[in-house]
């Protein structure tokens, strides 16, 4: 049995996404669960909005995985070395991106925003976003 000084006190936290932030990926996020907002130690979860015709900056997430659930719209994700591979996700689809996988998301609509819930196994995930140059190919 652990001593009282070794126990970690946590509580349930409700986070209302009342503000958006612009991420390193150059997309608006509605702030959700993170180490900063809820004291999480192993995950983050936000809502991302890709504006009509919008595109994320090419990037990778150093050392953590990403899971996405598309709420609205259709998004093409280019991924892998040189961003040569593609997958299209639509409302109701889940998408998994392994740690360190280069990727870039494109909203396929010029008239409607795409919205998705994004979860990662890093409570401070924006600190580990790394820009990616597809021309470098690595």
mmCIF file with all atom_site columns, N, CA, C and O in Angstrom, residues 43-68:
data_model
loop_
_atom_site.group_PDB
_atom_site.id
_atom_site.type_symbol
_atom_site.label_atom_id
_atom_site.label_alt_id
_atom_site.label_comp_id
_atom_site.label_asym_id
_atom_site.label_entity_id
_atom_site.label_seq_id
_atom_site.pdbx_PDB_ins_code
_atom_site.Cartn_x
_atom_site.Cartn_y
_atom_site.Cartn_z
_atom_site.occupancy
_atom_site.B_iso_or_equiv
_atom_site.pdbx_formal_charge
_atom_site.auth_seq_id
_atom_site.auth_comp_id
_atom_site.auth_asym_id
_atom_site.auth_atom_id
_atom_site.pdbx_PDB_model_num
ATOM 1   N N  . UNK A 1 43 ? -2.718  11.979 -22.403 1.00 0.00 ? 43 UNK A N  1
ATOM 2   C CA . UNK A 1 43 ? -3.477  12.178 -23.635 1.00 0.00 ? 43 UNK A CA 1
ATOM 3   C C  . UNK A 1 43 ? -3.896  13.622 -23.789 1.00 0.00 ? 43 UNK A C  1
ATOM 4   O O  . UNK A 1 43 ? -3.870  14.409 -22.851 1.00 0.00 ? 43 UNK A O  1
ATOM 5   N N  . UNK A 1 44 ? -4.273  13.929 -25.014 1.00 0.00 ? 44 UNK A N  1
ATOM 6   C CA . UNK A 1 44 ? -4.900  15.213 -25.331 1.00 0.00 ? 44 UNK A CA 1
ATOM 7   C C  . UNK A 1 44 ? -6.024  14.926 -26.315 1.00 0.00 ? 44 UNK A C  1
ATOM 8   O O  . UNK A 1 44 ? -5.991  13.927 -27.035 1.00 0.00 ? 44 UNK A O  1
ATOM 9   N N  . UNK A 1 45 ? -7.036  15.780 -26.314 1.00 0.00 ? 45 UNK A N  1
ATOM 10  C CA . UNK A 1 45 ? -8.150  15.616 -27.243 1.00 0.00 ? 45 UNK A CA 1
ATOM 11  C C  . UNK A 1 45 ? -8.729  16.993 -27.535 1.00 0.00 ? 45 UNK A C  1
ATOM 12  O O  . UNK A 1 45 ? -8.993  17.767 -26.615 1.00 0.00 ? 45 UNK A O  1
ATOM 13  N N  . UNK A 1 46 ? -8.870  17.290 -28.813 1.00 0.00 ? 46 UNK A N  1
ATOM 14  C CA . UNK A 1 46 ? -9.351  18.600 -29.254 1.00 0.00 ? 46 UNK A CA 1
ATOM 15  C C  . UNK A 1 46 ? -10.283 18.423 -30.444 1.00 0.00 ? 46 UNK A C  1
ATOM 16  O O  . UNK A 1 46 ? -10.367 17.343 -31.028 1.00 0.00 ? 46 UNK A O  1
ATOM 17  N N  . UNK A 1 47 ? -10.959 19.511 -30.821 1.00 0.00 ? 47 UNK A N  1
ATOM 18  C CA . UNK A 1 47 ? -11.704 19.518 -32.075 1.00 0.00 ? 47 UNK A CA 1
ATOM 19  C C  . UNK A 1 47 ? -10.936 20.404 -33.046 1.00 0.00 ? 47 UNK A C  1
ATOM 20  O O  . UNK A 1 47 ? -10.578 21.537 -32.702 1.00 0.00 ? 47 UNK A O  1
ATOM 21  N N  . UNK A 1 48 ? -10.670 19.888 -34.217 1.00 0.00 ? 48 UNK A N  1
ATOM 22  C CA . UNK A 1 48 ? -9.989  20.651 -35.250 1.00 0.00 ? 48 UNK A CA 1
ATOM 23  C C  . UNK A 1 48 ? -11.003 21.015 -36.327 1.00 0.00 ? 48 UNK A C  1
ATOM 24  O O  . UNK A 1 48 ? -11.917 20.242 -36.618 1.00 0.00 ? 48 UNK A O  1
ATOM 25  N N  . UNK A 1 49 ? -10.841 22.203 -36.887 1.00 0.00 ? 49 UNK A N  1
ATOM 26  C CA . UNK A 1 49 ? -11.687 22.664 -37.986 1.00 0.00 ? 49 UNK A CA 1
ATOM 27  C C  . UNK A 1 49 ? -10.763 22.999 -39.154 1.00 0.00 ? 49 UNK A C  1
ATOM 28  O O  . UNK A 1 49 ? -9.836  23.791 -39.008 1.00 0.00 ? 49 UNK A O  1
ATOM 29  N N  . UNK A 1 50 ? -11.029 22.367 -40.288 1.00 0.00 ? 50 UNK A N  1
ATOM 30  C CA . UNK A 1 50 ? -10.289 22.715 -41.503 1.00 0.00 ? 50 UNK A CA 1
ATOM 31  C C  . UNK A 1 50 ? -11.246 23.560 -42.345 1.00 0.00 ? 50 UNK A C  1
ATOM 32  O O  . UNK A 1 50 ? -12.281 23.066 -42.802 1.00 0.00 ? 50 UNK A O  1
ATOM 33  N N  . UNK A 1 51 ? -10.939 24.838 -42.531 1.00 0.00 ? 51 UNK A N  1
ATOM 34  C CA . UNK A 1 51 ? -11.843 25.722 -43.284 1.00 0.00 ? 51 UNK A CA 1
ATOM 35  C C  . UNK A 1 51 ? -12.056 25.225 -44.714 1.00 0.00 ? 51 UNK A C  1
ATOM 36  O O  . UNK A 1 51 ? -11.266 24.419 -45.227 1.00 0.00 ? 51 UNK A O  1
ATOM 37  N N  . UNK A 1 52 ? -13.110 25.698 -45.388 1.00 0.00 ? 52 UNK A N  1
ATOM 38  C CA . UNK A 1 52 ? -13.327 25.316 -46.785 1.00 0.00 ? 52 UNK A CA 1
ATOM 39  C C  . UNK A 1 52 ? -12.062 25.524 -47.608 1.00 0.00 ? 52 UNK A C  1
ATOM 40  O O  . UNK A 1 52 ? -11.435 26.584 -47.542 1.00 0.00 ? 52 UNK A O  1
ATOM 41  N N  . UNK A 1 53 ? -11.659 24.496 -48.337 1.00 0.00 ? 53 UNK A N  1
ATOM 42  C CA . UNK A 1 53 ? -10.448 24.572 -49.151 1.00 0.00 ? 53 UNK A CA 1
ATOM 43  C C  . UNK A 1 53 ? -9.160  24.623 -48.353 1.00 0.00 ? 53 UNK A C  1
ATOM 44  O O  . UNK A 1 53 ? -8.087  24.768 -48.918 1.00 0.00 ? 53 UNK A O  1
ATOM 45  N N  . UNK A 1 54 ? -9.259  24.462 -47.026 1.00 0.00 ? 54 UNK A N  1
ATOM 46  C CA . UNK A 1 54 ? -8.090  24.600 -46.157 1.00 0.00 ? 54 UNK A CA 1
ATOM 47  C C  . UNK A 1 54 ? -7.176  23.389 -46.185 1.00 0.00 ? 54 UNK A C  1
ATOM 48  O O  . UNK A 1 54 ? -7.563  22.284 -46.573 1.00 0.00 ? 54 UNK A O  1
ATOM 49  N N  . UNK A 1 55 ? -5.951  23.630 -45.762 1.00 0.00 ? 55 UNK A N  1
ATOM 50  C CA . UNK A 1 55 ? -4.934  22.584 -45.733 1.00 0.00 ? 55 UNK A CA 1
ATOM 51  C C  . UNK A 1 55 ? -4.024  22.807 -44.525 1.00 0.00 ? 55 UNK A C  1
ATOM 52  O O  . UNK A 1 55 ? -3.712  23.939 -44.180 1.00 0.00 ? 55 UNK A O  1
ATOM 53  N N  . UNK A 1 56 ? -3.636  21.721 -43.893 1.00 0.00 ? 56 UNK A N  1
ATOM 54  C CA . UNK A 1 56 ? -2.692  21.787 -42.779 1.00 0.00 ? 56 UNK A CA 1
ATOM 55  C C  . UNK A 1 56 ? -1.273  21.940 -43.318 1.00 0.00 ? 56 UNK A C  1
ATOM 56  O O  . UNK A 1 56 ? -0.978  21.524 -44.437 1.00 0.00 ? 56 UNK A O  1
ATOM 57  N N  . UNK A 1 57 ? -0.405  22.503 -42.525 1.00 0.00 ? 57 UNK A N  1
ATOM 58  C CA . UNK A 1 57 ? 1.017   22.511 -42.864 1.00 0.00 ? 57 UNK A CA 1
ATOM 59  C C  . UNK A 1 57 ? 1.533   21.079 -42.729 1.00 0.00 ? 57 UNK A C  1
ATOM 60  O O  . UNK A 1 57 ? 1.137   20.356 -41.812 1.00 0.00 ? 57 UNK A O  1
ATOM 61  N N  . UNK A 1 58 ? 2.388   20.614 -43.645 1.00 0.00 ? 58 UNK A N  1
ATOM 62  C CA . UNK A 1 58 ? 2.936   19.264 -43.517 1.00 0.00 ? 58 UNK A CA 1
ATOM 63  C C  . UNK A 1 58 ? 3.738   19.150 -42.218 1.00 0.00 ? 58 UNK A C  1
ATOM 64  O O  . UNK A 1 58 ? 4.498   20.058 -41.870 1.00 0.00 ? 58 UNK A O  1
ATOM 65  N N  . UNK A 1 59 ? 3.544   18.035 -41.503 1.00 0.00 ? 59 UNK A N  1
ATOM 66  C CA . UNK A 1 59 ? 4.181   17.892 -40.196 1.00 0.00 ? 59 UNK A CA 1
ATOM 67  C C  . UNK A 1 59 ? 4.179   16.429 -39.767 1.00 0.00 ? 59 UNK A C  1
ATOM 68  O O  . UNK A 1 59 ? 3.622   15.577 -40.437 1.00 0.00 ? 59 UNK A O  1
ATOM 69  N N  . UNK A 1 60 ? 4.804   16.183 -38.646 1.00 0.00 ? 60 UNK A N  1
ATOM 70  C CA . UNK A 1 60 ? 4.746   14.883 -37.976 1.00 0.00 ? 60 UNK A CA 1
ATOM 71  C C  . UNK A 1 60 ? 4.681   15.150 -36.480 1.00 0.00 ? 60 UNK A C  1
ATOM 72  O O  . UNK A 1 60 ? 4.982   16.261 -36.026 1.00 0.00 ? 60 UNK A O  1
ATOM 73  N N  . UNK A 1 61 ? 4.281   14.133 -35.716 1.00 0.00 ? 61 UNK A N  1
ATOM 74  C CA . UNK A 1 61 ? 4.189   14.265 -34.270 1.00 0.00 ? 61 UNK A CA 1
ATOM 75  C C  . UNK A 1 61 ? 5.278   13.393 -33.645 1.00 0.00 ? 61 UNK A C  1
ATOM 76  O O  . UNK A 1 61 ? 5.202   12.167 -33.713 1.00 0.00 ? 61 UNK A O  1
ATOM 77  N N  . UNK A 1 62 ? 6.264   14.046 -33.077 1.00 0.00 ? 62 UNK A N  1
ATOM 78  C CA . UNK A 1 62 ? 7.434   13.364 -32.535 1.00 0.00 ? 62 UNK A CA 1
ATOM 79  C C  . UNK A 1 62 ? 7.057   12.519 -31.318 1.00 0.00 ? 62 UNK A C  1
ATOM 80  O O  . UNK A 1 62 ? 6.733   13.027 -30.256 1.00 0.00 ? 62 UNK A O  1
ATOM 81  N N  . UNK A 1 63 ? 7.068   11.190 -31.517 1.00 0.00 ? 63 UNK A N  1
ATOM 82  C CA . UNK A 1 63 ? 6.935   10.267 -30.399 1.00 0.00 ? 63 UNK A CA 1
ATOM 83  C C  . UNK A 1 63 ? 5.527   9.969  -29.923 1.00 0.00 ? 63 UNK A C  1
ATOM 84  O O  . UNK A 1 63 ? 5.373   9.311  -28.898 1.00 0.00 ? 63 UNK A O  1
ATOM 85  N N  . UNK A 1 64 ? 4.490   10.393 -30.629 1.00 0.00 ? 64 UNK A N  1
ATOM 86  C CA . UNK A 1 64 ? 3.144   10.034 -30.171 1.00 0.00 ? 64 UNK A CA 1
ATOM 87  C C  . UNK A 1 64 ? 2.194   9.773  -31.327 1.00 0.00 ? 64 UNK A C  1
ATOM 88  O O  . UNK A 1 64 ? 2.363   10.268 -32.435 1.00 0.00 ? 64 UNK A O  1
ATOM 89  N N  . UNK A 1 65 ? 1.189   8.946  -31.037 1.00 0.00 ? 65 UNK A N  1
ATOM 90  C CA . UNK A 1 65 ? 0.189   8.536  -32.018 1.00 0.00 ? 65 UNK A CA 1
ATOM 91  C C  . UNK A 1 65 ? -0.976  9.518  -32.050 1.00 0.00 ? 65 UNK A C  1
ATOM 92  O O  . UNK A 1 65 ? -1.220  10.237 -31.084 1.00 0.00 ? 65 UNK A O  1
ATOM 93  N N  . UNK A 1 66 ? -1.707  9.490  -33.161 1.00 0.00 ? 66 UNK A N  1
ATOM 94  C CA . UNK A 1 66 ? -2.877  10.346 -33.339 1.00 0.00 ? 66 UNK A CA 1
ATOM 95  C C  . UNK A 1 66 ? -4.051  9.503  -33.808 1.00 0.00 ? 66 UNK A C  1
ATOM 96  O O  . UNK A 1 66 ? -3.902  8.671  -34.695 1.00 0.00 ? 66 UNK A O  1
ATOM 97  N N  . UNK A 1 67 ? -5.212  9.741  -33.200 1.00 0.00 ? 67 UNK A N  1
ATOM 98  C CA . UNK A 1 67 ? -6.462  9.126  -33.635 1.00 0.00 ? 67 UNK A CA 1
ATOM 99  C C  . UNK A 1 67 ? -7.430  10.249 -33.964 1.00 0.00 ? 67 UNK A C  1
ATOM 100 O O  . UNK A 1 67 ? -7.519  11.237 -33.231 1.00 0.00 ? 67 UNK A O  1
ATOM 101 N N  . UNK A 1 68 ? -8.129  10.108 -35.079 1.00 0.00 ? 68 UNK A N  1
ATOM 102 C CA . UNK A 1 68 ? -9.036  11.157 -35.559 1.00 0.00 ? 68 UNK A CA 1
ATOM 103 C C  . UNK A 1 68 ? -10.401 10.535 -35.823 1.00 0.00 ? 68 UNK A C  1
ATOM 104 O O  . UNK A 1 68 ? -10.490 9.442  -36.404 1.00 0.00 ? 68 UNK A O  1
#
